[in-house]
PDB file of C-alpha atoms in Angstrom:
ATOM      1  CA  MET A1213     -10.683 168.003 -95.531  1.00 42.00           C
ATOM      2  CA  ALA A1214      -7.310 168.474 -97.161  1.00 43.00           C
ATOM      3  CA  SER A1215      -5.167 165.519 -98.155  1.00 42.00           C
ATOM      4  CA  LYS A1216      -2.965 164.260 -95.237  1.00 43.00           C
ATOM      5  CA  LEU A1217       0.017 164.471 -97.446  1.00 44.00           C
ATOM      6  CA  MET A1218      -0.525 168.231 -97.703  1.00 46.00           C
ATOM      7  CA  MET A1219      -1.235 168.793 -94.052  1.00 51.00           C
ATOM      8  CA  THR A1220       1.406 170.208 -91.675  1.00 59.00           C
ATOM      9  CA  PRO A1221       1.974 168.369 -88.326  1.00 61.00           C
ATOM     10  CA  GLY A1222      -0.606 169.483 -85.791  1.00 75.00           C
ATOM     11  CA  GLU A1223      -2.961 171.035 -88.228  1.00 87.00           C
ATOM     12  CA  ILE A1224      -6.515 171.129 -86.991  1.00 92.00           C
ATOM     13  CA  VAL A1225      -8.708 168.429 -88.696  1.00 94.00           C
ATOM     14  CA  ARG A1226     -11.840 169.176 -86.666  1.00 95.00           C
ATOM     15  CA  GLU A1227     -13.043 171.419 -83.804  1.00 95.00           C
ATOM     16  CA  GLY A1228     -16.249 171.474 -81.992  1.00 94.00           C
ATOM     17  CA  GLU A1229     -18.136 170.377 -78.729  1.00 95.00           C
ATOM     18  CA  LEU A1230     -18.277 167.020 -77.177  1.00 95.00           C
ATOM     19  CA  GLU A1231     -18.816 165.743 -73.584  1.00 96.00           C
ATOM     20  CA  LYS A1232     -16.451 163.661 -71.386  1.00 96.00           C
ATOM     21  CA  ARG A1233     -17.561 161.631 -68.421  1.00 95.00           C
ATOM     22  CA  SER A1234     -15.810 162.738 -65.251  1.00 91.00           C
ATOM     23  CA  ASP A1235     -13.786 160.298 -63.124  1.00 86.00           C
ATOM     24  CA  SER A1236     -15.488 161.548 -59.991  1.00 84.00           C
ATOM     25  CA  LEU A1237     -17.927 159.511 -57.862  1.00 85.00           C
ATOM     26  CA  PHE A1238     -20.970 160.959 -59.637  1.00 88.00           C
ATOM     27  CA  GLN A1239     -19.493 160.576 -63.105  1.00 90.00           C
ATOM     28  CA  LEU A1240     -21.066 163.720 -64.520  1.00 95.00           C
ATOM     29  CA  TRP A1241     -20.893 164.625 -68.210  1.00 95.00           C
ATOM     30  CA  LYS A1242     -18.822 167.776 -68.719  1.00 94.00           C
ATOM     31  CA  LYS A1243     -18.759 169.755 -71.948  1.00 94.00           C
ATOM     32  CA  LYS A1244     -15.487 170.167 -73.641  1.00 94.00           C
ATOM     33  CA  ARG A1245     -14.242 171.868 -76.650  1.00 94.00           C
ATOM     34  CA  GLY A1246     -12.440 169.364 -78.771  1.00 95.00           C
ATOM     35  CA  VAL A1247      -9.608 170.015 -81.239  1.00 95.00           C
ATOM     36  CA  LEU A1248      -8.705 167.066 -83.326  1.00 97.00           C
ATOM     37  CA  THR A1249      -5.340 167.237 -85.147  1.00 96.00           C
ATOM     38  CA  ASP A1250      -3.558 164.635 -87.203  1.00 94.00           C
ATOM     39  CA  ASP A1251      -1.748 163.320 -84.067  1.00 95.00           C
ATOM     40  CA  SER A1252      -3.868 164.133 -81.062  1.00 96.00           C
ATOM     41  CA  LEU A1253      -7.139 165.114 -79.468  1.00 96.00           C
ATOM     42  CA  ARG A1254      -7.073 168.216 -77.246  1.00 95.00           C
ATOM     43  CA  LEU A1255      -9.860 168.854 -74.736  1.00 95.00           C
ATOM     44  CA  PHE A1256     -10.574 172.380 -73.407  1.00 94.00           C
ATOM     45  CA  SER A1257     -12.908 173.019 -70.566  1.00 89.00           C
ATOM     46  CA  GLY A1258     -14.899 176.172 -70.304  1.00 75.00           C
ATOM     47  CA  THR A1259     -13.188 177.360 -67.197  1.00 66.00           C
ATOM     48  CA  ARG A1260      -9.541 177.172 -68.224  1.00 65.00           C
ATOM     49  CA  GLU A1261      -7.827 177.432 -71.462  1.00 73.00           C
ATOM     50  CA  ARG A1262      -5.102 174.732 -70.678  1.00 82.00           C
ATOM     51  CA  ALA A1263      -5.919 171.655 -72.742  1.00 87.00           C
ATOM     52  CA  LYS A1264      -5.733 168.022 -71.744  1.00 92.00           C
ATOM     53  CA  GLU A1265      -4.139 166.191 -74.701  1.00 94.00           C
ATOM     54  CA  LEU A1266      -4.661 162.623 -75.812  1.00 96.00           C
ATOM     55  CA  ARG A1267      -1.827 161.824 -78.203  1.00 96.00           C
ATOM     56  CA  PHE A1268      -2.587 159.045 -80.716  1.00 96.00           C
ATOM     57  CA  HIS A1269       0.607 157.243 -79.844  1.00 95.00           C
ATOM     58  CA  SER A1270      -1.150 156.499 -76.461  1.00 96.00           C
ATOM     59  CA  ILE A1271      -4.503 155.454 -77.878  1.00 96.00           C
ATOM     60  CA  LEU A1272      -5.309 151.895 -78.878  1.00 94.00           C
ATOM     61  CA  LYS A1273      -8.805 152.299 -80.241  1.00 95.00           C
ATOM     62  CA  VAL A1274     -12.198 153.946 -80.158  1.00 95.00           C
ATOM     63  CA  ASP A1275     -14.622 151.499 -78.903  1.00 93.00           C
ATOM     64  CA  CYS A1276     -18.145 150.838 -77.473  1.00 80.00           C
ATOM     65  CA  VAL A1277     -20.251 153.042 -79.830  1.00 84.00           C
ATOM     66  CA  GLU A1278     -23.746 153.219 -78.706  1.00 92.00           C
ATOM     67  CA  HIS A1279     -26.568 155.311 -80.363  1.00 92.00           C
ATOM     68  CA  THR A1280     -29.546 156.836 -78.675  1.00 93.00           C
ATOM     69  CA  ARG A1281     -32.004 159.376 -80.072  1.00 92.00           C
ATOM     70  CA  LYS A1282     -29.852 162.316 -78.871  1.00 94.00           C
ATOM     71  CA  TYR A1283     -26.313 161.066 -78.387  1.00 95.00           C
ATOM     72  CA  VAL A1284     -23.594 158.776 -79.628  1.00 95.00           C
ATOM     73  CA  TYR A1285     -21.551 157.304 -76.738  1.00 96.00           C
ATOM     74  CA  PHE A1286     -18.050 156.020 -77.361  1.00 96.00           C
ATOM     75  CA  THR A1287     -14.964 155.083 -75.337  1.00 96.00           C
ATOM     76  CA  ILE A1288     -11.282 155.767 -76.095  1.00 96.00           C
ATOM     77  CA  VAL A1289      -9.071 153.064 -74.918  1.00 96.00           C
ATOM     78  CA  THR A1290      -5.512 154.070 -74.094  1.00 95.00           C
ATOM     79  CA  THR A1291      -2.283 151.806 -74.449  1.00 95.00           C
ATOM     80  CA  ASP A1292      -2.463 151.374 -70.648  1.00 96.00           C
ATOM     81  CA  TYR A1293      -6.082 150.143 -71.022  1.00 95.00           C
ATOM     82  CA  LYS A1294      -7.625 153.187 -69.309  1.00 95.00           C
ATOM     83  CA  GLU A1295     -11.097 153.884 -70.716  1.00 94.00           C
ATOM     84  CA  ILE A1296     -12.283 157.441 -71.250  1.00 95.00           C
ATOM     85  CA  ASP A1297     -15.970 157.803 -71.995  1.00 96.00           C
ATOM     86  CA  PHE A1298     -17.365 160.529 -74.333  1.00 97.00           C
ATOM     87  CA  ARG A1299     -20.609 161.474 -75.885  1.00 96.00           C
ATOM     88  CA  CYS A1300     -21.581 163.710 -78.635  1.00 95.00           C
ATOM     89  CA  THR A1301     -24.764 164.722 -80.479  1.00 93.00           C
ATOM     90  CA  GLY A1302     -25.811 162.115 -83.063  1.00 87.00           C
ATOM     91  CA  GLU A1303     -25.165 164.337 -86.119  1.00 88.00           C
ATOM     92  CA  SER A1304     -21.636 165.482 -84.995  1.00 91.00           C
ATOM     93  CA  CYS A1305     -20.028 162.102 -85.576  1.00 92.00           C
ATOM     94  CA  TRP A1306     -16.990 162.784 -83.360  1.00 96.00           C
ATOM     95  CA  ASN A1307     -16.465 159.091 -82.841  1.00 94.00           C
ATOM     96  CA  ALA A1308     -15.975 158.559 -86.580  1.00 94.00           C
ATOM     97  CA  SER A1309     -13.705 161.617 -86.975  1.00 95.00           C
ATOM     98  CA  ILE A1310     -11.424 160.452 -84.120  1.00 96.00           C
ATOM     99  CA  THR A1311     -11.403 156.826 -85.445  1.00 95.00           C
ATOM    100  CA  LEU A1312     -10.375 157.944 -88.934  1.00 95.00           C
ATOM    101  CA  ALA A1313      -7.729 160.230 -87.649  1.00 95.00           C
ATOM    102  CA  LEU A1314      -6.276 157.398 -85.443  1.00 96.00           C
ATOM    103  CA  ILE A1315      -6.250 154.982 -88.407  1.00 95.00           C
ATOM    104  CA  ASP A1316      -4.566 157.586 -90.451  1.00 95.00           C
ATOM    105  CA  TYR A1317      -1.960 158.115 -87.736  1.00 94.00           C
ATOM    106  CA  GLN A1318      -1.377 154.382 -87.254  1.00 94.00           C
ATOM    107  CA  ASN A1319      -0.991 153.919 -91.111  1.00 95.00           C
ATOM    108  CA  ARG A1320       1.626 156.791 -91.288  1.00 93.00           C
ATOM    109  CA  ARG A1321       3.593 155.228 -88.448  1.00 92.00           C
ATOM    110  CA  ALA A1322       3.515 151.775 -90.133  1.00 92.00           C
ATOM    111  CA  VAL A1323       4.712 153.257 -93.439  1.00 93.00           C
ATOM    112  CA  GLU A1324       7.529 155.190 -91.688  1.00 90.00           C
ATOM    113  CA  GLY A1325       8.541 151.958 -89.822  1.00 88.00           C
ATOM    114  CA  PHE A1326       8.594 150.015 -93.119  1.00 87.00           C
ATOM    115  CA  ARG A1327      10.635 152.651 -94.886  1.00 87.00           C
ATOM    116  CA  ARG A1328      13.117 152.849 -91.988  1.00 85.00           C
ATOM    117  CA  HIS A1329      13.475 149.072 -91.980  1.00 82.00           C
ATOM    118  CA  ARG A1330      13.986 149.043 -95.777  1.00 81.00           C
ATOM    119  CA  PHE A1331      16.556 151.791 -95.610  1.00 77.00           C
ATOM    120  CA  GLN A1332      18.497 150.057 -92.773  1.00 79.00           C
ATOM    121  CA  ARG A1333      18.401 146.825 -94.709  1.00 76.00           C
ATOM    122  CA  ALA A1334      19.623 148.444 -97.884  1.00 76.00           C
ATOM    123  CA  GLU A1335      22.464 150.145 -95.866  1.00 74.00           C
ATOM    124  CA  SER A1336      23.590 146.866 -94.304  1.00 75.00           C
ATOM    125  CA  GLU A1337      23.578 145.137 -97.727  1.00 73.00           C
ATOM    126  CA  ALA A1338      25.617 147.911 -99.198  1.00 70.00           C
ATOM    127  CA  GLU A1339      28.432 147.633 -96.604  1.00 65.00           C
ATOM    128  CA  PRO A1340      31.590 146.036 -98.027  1.00 60.00           C
ATOM    129  CA  GLU A1341      32.456 142.610 -96.600  1.00 60.00           C
ATOM    130  CA  SER A1342      35.428 142.259 -94.369  1.00 59.00           C
ATOM    131  CA  PRO A1343      38.189 139.810 -95.382  1.00 60.00           C
ATOM    132  CA  GLU A1344      36.887 137.422 -92.677  1.00 60.00           C
ATOM    133  CA  GLN A1345      33.294 137.475 -94.125  1.00 57.00           C
ATOM    134  CA  ARG A1346      34.590 136.885 -97.691  1.00 55.00           C
ATOM    135  CA  ALA A1347      36.656 133.883 -96.495  1.00 57.00           C
ATOM    136  CA  LEU A1348      33.517 132.311 -94.811  1.00 58.00           C
ATOM    137  CA  SER A1349      31.228 132.802 -97.809  1.00 57.00           C
ATOM    138  CA  PRO A1350      31.112 129.952-100.460  1.00 58.00           C
TER     139      PRO A1350
END
C-alpha cells in the first residue's frame, strides 16, 4: 500500500467481497463488492452498479468483532449511532482494513484542524493593535 501522503483523494486502498446484513425482517446476508478509499467505503450490489457510500466523516468506529471458523463479523457505527453489520471471510480482514483507513482519516482531520487553528492564531497575533488596545495594555 502506498504512503497516504502520496495518495490522491479517493484513491482505492482495497477492493473485494464482503457481506452486509439487510435491514429487512429476515436480516439476510447480501454479498457486496466493497471499494475502500482513503475517505469512504463504497458498497456495490450485484444487480446494480450504483454504490451506497459510507463516508468516514459519518462513521464513529468499527465495533463488535467476532471470529468464527469461516467468518469475521463486525459492525460499523455511524455518527447517528446506526449500526450496520458486515461479515467477511476470516482471511480477508476487511474489518482491519476499514479500521486502519478510518483511523488514518481521523488523524488527517485532526492534523488539519491543528494547522488551521495554529494559522488562525498566528494571524490574530500578527494583526497590529488599534490605539485603544495599546492604551489598555500595561
